Structure formats: C-alpha cells, structure tokens
XYZ file of C-alpha atoms in Angstrom:
230
model
C -30.272 -15.110 -84.343
C -27.164 -12.861 -83.105
C -27.819 -12.113 -79.694
C -26.775 -8.503 -78.597
C -25.214 -7.465 -75.406
C -27.653 -7.345 -72.467
C -30.284 -9.600 -73.715
C -29.424 -12.335 -71.500
C -27.992 -11.686 -67.820
C -24.577 -12.049 -66.735
C -24.686 -15.475 -65.103
C -26.477 -16.970 -68.402
C -23.799 -15.217 -70.727
C -20.964 -16.431 -68.527
C -22.245 -20.018 -68.554
C -22.722 -20.041 -72.319
C -19.292 -18.462 -72.640
C -18.055 -21.623 -70.671
C -19.827 -23.883 -72.880
C -18.416 -22.218 -75.937
C -15.019 -22.267 -74.781
C -15.136 -26.152 -73.957
C -16.710 -26.682 -77.269
C -14.224 -24.944 -79.250
C -11.107 -26.563 -77.113
C -12.551 -29.959 -77.801
C -13.212 -29.037 -81.807
C -9.443 -28.006 -81.833
C -8.545 -31.438 -80.797
C -10.850 -33.289 -82.780
C -10.485 -31.448 -86.126
C -7.205 -32.920 -86.657
C -9.156 -36.251 -87.595
C -11.434 -34.379 -90.108
C -8.579 -32.546 -92.354
C -5.479 -33.348 -94.041
C -2.914 -31.563 -96.289
C -5.514 -31.907 -99.454
C -8.720 -30.948 -97.512
C -7.475 -28.099 -94.897
C -7.972 -25.278 -97.316
C -11.719 -26.144 -97.565
C -11.925 -25.043 -94.065
C -10.712 -21.366 -94.796
C -13.089 -21.179 -97.902
C -15.929 -22.570 -95.806
C -15.246 -19.797 -93.095
C -14.937 -17.249 -95.696
C -18.119 -18.286 -97.508
C -20.114 -18.343 -94.312
C -18.802 -14.975 -93.351
C -19.716 -13.305 -96.523
C -23.015 -15.125 -96.723
C -24.151 -14.165 -93.289
C -23.798 -10.466 -94.204
C -26.593 -10.824 -96.856
C -29.947 -10.735 -95.335
C -33.184 -11.883 -96.967
C -36.586 -10.752 -96.119
C -39.023 -13.297 -94.320
C -42.075 -10.935 -93.856
C -43.364 -8.373 -91.269
C -40.227 -6.413 -91.642
C -37.966 -9.379 -90.474
C -35.176 -10.605 -92.191
C -32.946 -13.834 -92.055
C -29.541 -14.971 -93.099
C -27.388 -18.055 -93.500
C -26.160 -19.571 -90.240
C -24.046 -22.214 -91.906
C -23.673 -24.741 -89.348
C -25.008 -27.758 -91.203
C -23.466 -26.534 -94.551
C -19.798 -26.366 -92.782
C -20.323 -29.644 -90.982
C -21.172 -31.396 -94.239
C -18.349 -29.846 -96.347
C -15.364 -30.072 -93.714
C -16.759 -32.035 -90.759
C -18.558 -31.025 -87.535
C -15.637 -30.340 -85.293
C -13.831 -28.264 -88.117
C -17.388 -26.473 -88.689
C -17.579 -25.545 -84.935
C -13.914 -23.680 -85.258
C -14.989 -22.142 -88.792
C -18.442 -20.610 -87.208
C -16.395 -19.603 -83.977
C -13.947 -17.712 -86.050
C -16.674 -16.016 -88.222
C -18.663 -15.092 -85.009
C -15.649 -13.716 -83.280
C -14.642 -11.328 -86.190
C -18.235 -10.089 -86.517
C -18.625 -9.495 -82.832
C -15.451 -7.661 -82.263
C -14.851 -5.681 -85.650
C -18.857 -5.388 -86.987
C -20.707 -5.097 -83.972
C -22.805 -8.043 -85.423
C -23.850 -9.773 -81.875
C -22.539 -8.371 -78.478
C -19.159 -9.176 -77.232
C -20.511 -10.180 -73.754
C -22.876 -12.419 -75.913
C -20.033 -14.011 -78.088
C -20.301 -17.236 -76.093
C -23.986 -17.409 -76.403
C -23.712 -16.740 -80.341
C -21.170 -19.604 -80.687
C -23.414 -21.908 -78.637
C -26.355 -21.261 -80.761
C -24.910 -20.621 -84.283
C -21.555 -22.657 -83.965
C -22.413 -25.371 -81.912
C -26.185 -26.186 -81.865
C -26.826 -25.559 -85.705
C -23.405 -27.725 -86.494
C -24.660 -30.609 -84.109
C -28.168 -30.958 -85.082
C -27.448 -30.523 -88.593
C -24.713 -33.194 -88.680
C -26.695 -35.631 -86.652
C -29.856 -35.024 -89.110
C -27.594 -35.441 -92.099
C -26.045 -38.647 -90.749
C -29.502 -40.010 -89.802
C -30.950 -39.340 -93.377
C -27.562 -40.824 -94.884
C -28.291 -44.087 -92.791
C -31.589 -44.656 -94.186
C -31.165 -43.206 -97.916
C -29.539 -45.220 -100.835
C -25.497 -44.998 -100.504
C -25.425 -42.419 -103.762
C -23.672 -39.212 -104.110
C -27.173 -37.627 -105.319
C -28.511 -37.920 -101.789
C -25.836 -35.763 -100.234
C -27.147 -32.389 -101.180
C -30.890 -33.122 -100.454
C -29.747 -34.567 -96.971
C -27.725 -31.479 -96.142
C -30.660 -29.275 -97.116
C -33.091 -30.915 -94.833
C -30.366 -31.013 -92.073
C -30.121 -27.151 -92.457
C -33.802 -26.707 -92.266
C -34.066 -28.456 -89.157
C -31.005 -26.878 -87.596
C -32.137 -23.292 -87.629
C -35.401 -23.793 -85.490
C -33.555 -26.004 -83.206
C -31.290 -23.092 -82.587
C -34.349 -20.972 -81.866
C -35.566 -23.337 -79.245
C -32.264 -23.342 -77.448
C -32.455 -19.562 -77.477
C -35.782 -19.719 -76.114
C -34.727 -22.027 -73.196
C -31.854 -19.689 -72.457
C -33.926 -16.621 -72.521
C -36.478 -18.319 -70.212
C -33.522 -18.952 -67.777
C -31.643 -15.550 -68.105
C -33.742 -13.166 -70.299
C -33.723 -9.468 -69.243
C -36.538 -8.313 -71.600
C -40.106 -8.778 -69.741
C -41.607 -10.990 -72.451
C -43.392 -14.047 -71.784
C -41.128 -17.180 -72.905
C -44.248 -18.814 -74.459
C -44.363 -15.764 -76.698
C -40.880 -15.926 -77.542
C -40.899 -19.508 -78.404
C -43.719 -19.284 -80.936
C -42.040 -15.980 -82.551
C -38.641 -17.628 -82.711
C -39.604 -20.696 -83.936
C -42.080 -19.601 -86.384
C -39.950 -17.067 -88.026
C -36.941 -19.443 -88.019
C -38.880 -22.290 -89.840
C -39.186 -19.649 -92.427
C -35.428 -18.662 -92.105
C -34.446 -22.362 -92.330
C -36.236 -22.803 -95.557
C -33.769 -20.158 -97.124
C -30.825 -21.892 -95.393
C -31.966 -25.396 -96.860
C -32.059 -23.867 -100.418
C -28.496 -22.188 -99.977
C -27.293 -25.298 -98.392
C -28.328 -27.742 -100.791
C -27.365 -25.679 -103.895
C -23.885 -25.117 -102.520
C -23.235 -28.771 -101.385
C -24.761 -30.094 -104.712
C -22.107 -27.757 -106.475
C -19.185 -28.991 -104.595
C -20.326 -32.519 -104.893
C -20.607 -32.402 -108.817
C -17.444 -30.662 -109.200
C -14.943 -32.089 -106.277
C -16.799 -34.648 -104.313
C -13.825 -35.970 -103.091
C -13.503 -32.541 -100.836
C -16.931 -33.058 -99.210
C -16.531 -34.483 -95.812
C -19.995 -35.624 -95.745
C -19.365 -37.752 -99.087
C -16.381 -39.271 -98.134
C -17.647 -42.996 -97.239
C -19.225 -42.962 -100.753
C -16.152 -41.936 -102.561
C -13.979 -44.448 -100.657
C -16.622 -47.134 -101.537
C -16.705 -46.166 -105.327
C -12.853 -46.204 -105.264
C -12.981 -49.723 -103.686
C -15.488 -50.858 -106.344
C -13.451 -49.487 -109.308
C -10.250 -51.364 -108.122
C -12.013 -54.715 -107.749
C -13.426 -54.212 -111.128
C -10.097 -53.386 -112.647
C -8.302 -56.156 -110.642
C -6.930 -59.118 -112.870
C -9.390 -62.217 -112.522
C-alpha cells in the first residue's frame, strides 16, 4: 500500500499532504483526551510494534505480498486520534530513512494508512460494539473484523486518488479490481494479527485497551455496587 514517489501527480500529492497535515494537527489536539500518565507508554509500544510488523511481508499469491497496516489495531489499543499520530510517525521514519514509500508521497501514505484505515477501522469497531453483547470477549473479534474492512477501504481510496492524479497509463477499473482483490486477501492477514494481538492484551491488561475502557468502567461499577453495604 506504500505509494512511491511519482505514482501520483504533484497536485494530488500536495492535496493529500495538506489533508495529512490537517489530520495530524487535529490528532495532536484530540489525543490528549485518550491518554493519561498510565496509558501514554502504550502509544510508544503500539508505534514500535506497527513499525516492526510492517517490515514483515507475507505472501498472498502471484508474487504479491502484504504487510500489517495497523490502523484498526492502533485505534482499538490507544484510541483513533493517538493511532493517527502513531501511524504518521511510523510512516515518516519509513519514508525518510528506509525508502519505504516516497517522500513526496508521504502525505498520501499518511492519508491511506494512517487516516483511512484508522477511521474506517474505528467506526466499524464501534458499530460492532454497539450491537454485540457488552463483554470483553467481543473486543478482539470486533477489532479483527474492523481490520479486515479497513484494508480494502484504503485500497478503494487509493484507486480514487489514482483516478484523479495517476501518472501510470492504467485503466482505473483495472486498478480498482486489482487493489481491492488483493487487499481483501491482505485484510484477512491483518484481521488475524489484529485479533490475536488485541486478544492477548485484553487477557493480560484489559484496562490498557482503549476500545474496552467502557467495559472496564462498567465492571468496576458493578463490583463496587456488589460490595457496597446494604
């Protein structure tokens, strides 16, 4: 999904850069409501995990490989605004020091991987949480489904950007079919990794999982009520 330099024309790259800068600026303000002294270290751990996981590619067929994007995973663990910041830092380091995604395409990559996957993943996760039983056991499956949906969603947005400013003479319909087809497969891998990681953290320290905070608060309230004198 990392877009290289020159794949989109200059106006499109500049436009996505402006959107990315605005999203990061807004995230810097809103992330304060998601973190406190106890949960702040999780942001660093999530960024480090996503950075390392994105270095590992897994084959999906026909010589194509995929890697974790991490938007949905980060959103569930540390909150959507903090997730945008985590992904932006990861993509910045990759673009500047590891030639993974172009420098001129940094804004595009932040929009696709840092904003779209995070926003779609979080919205799907919250939608599932709203209709599923209020139990800790549903957090990991909901996160996995959110991750699965977020990956092809980013592929659709990329196709839209390519249709507007693509520099390669390929029909947009062909790009859409190829991108969505392969990224559905990649999304399955994303869902597996996300589900396993979230399940592991929920089992050990559910109080550190942003997407489970309301469940922990409700459980604490129930315990206090049960233990209160009659």
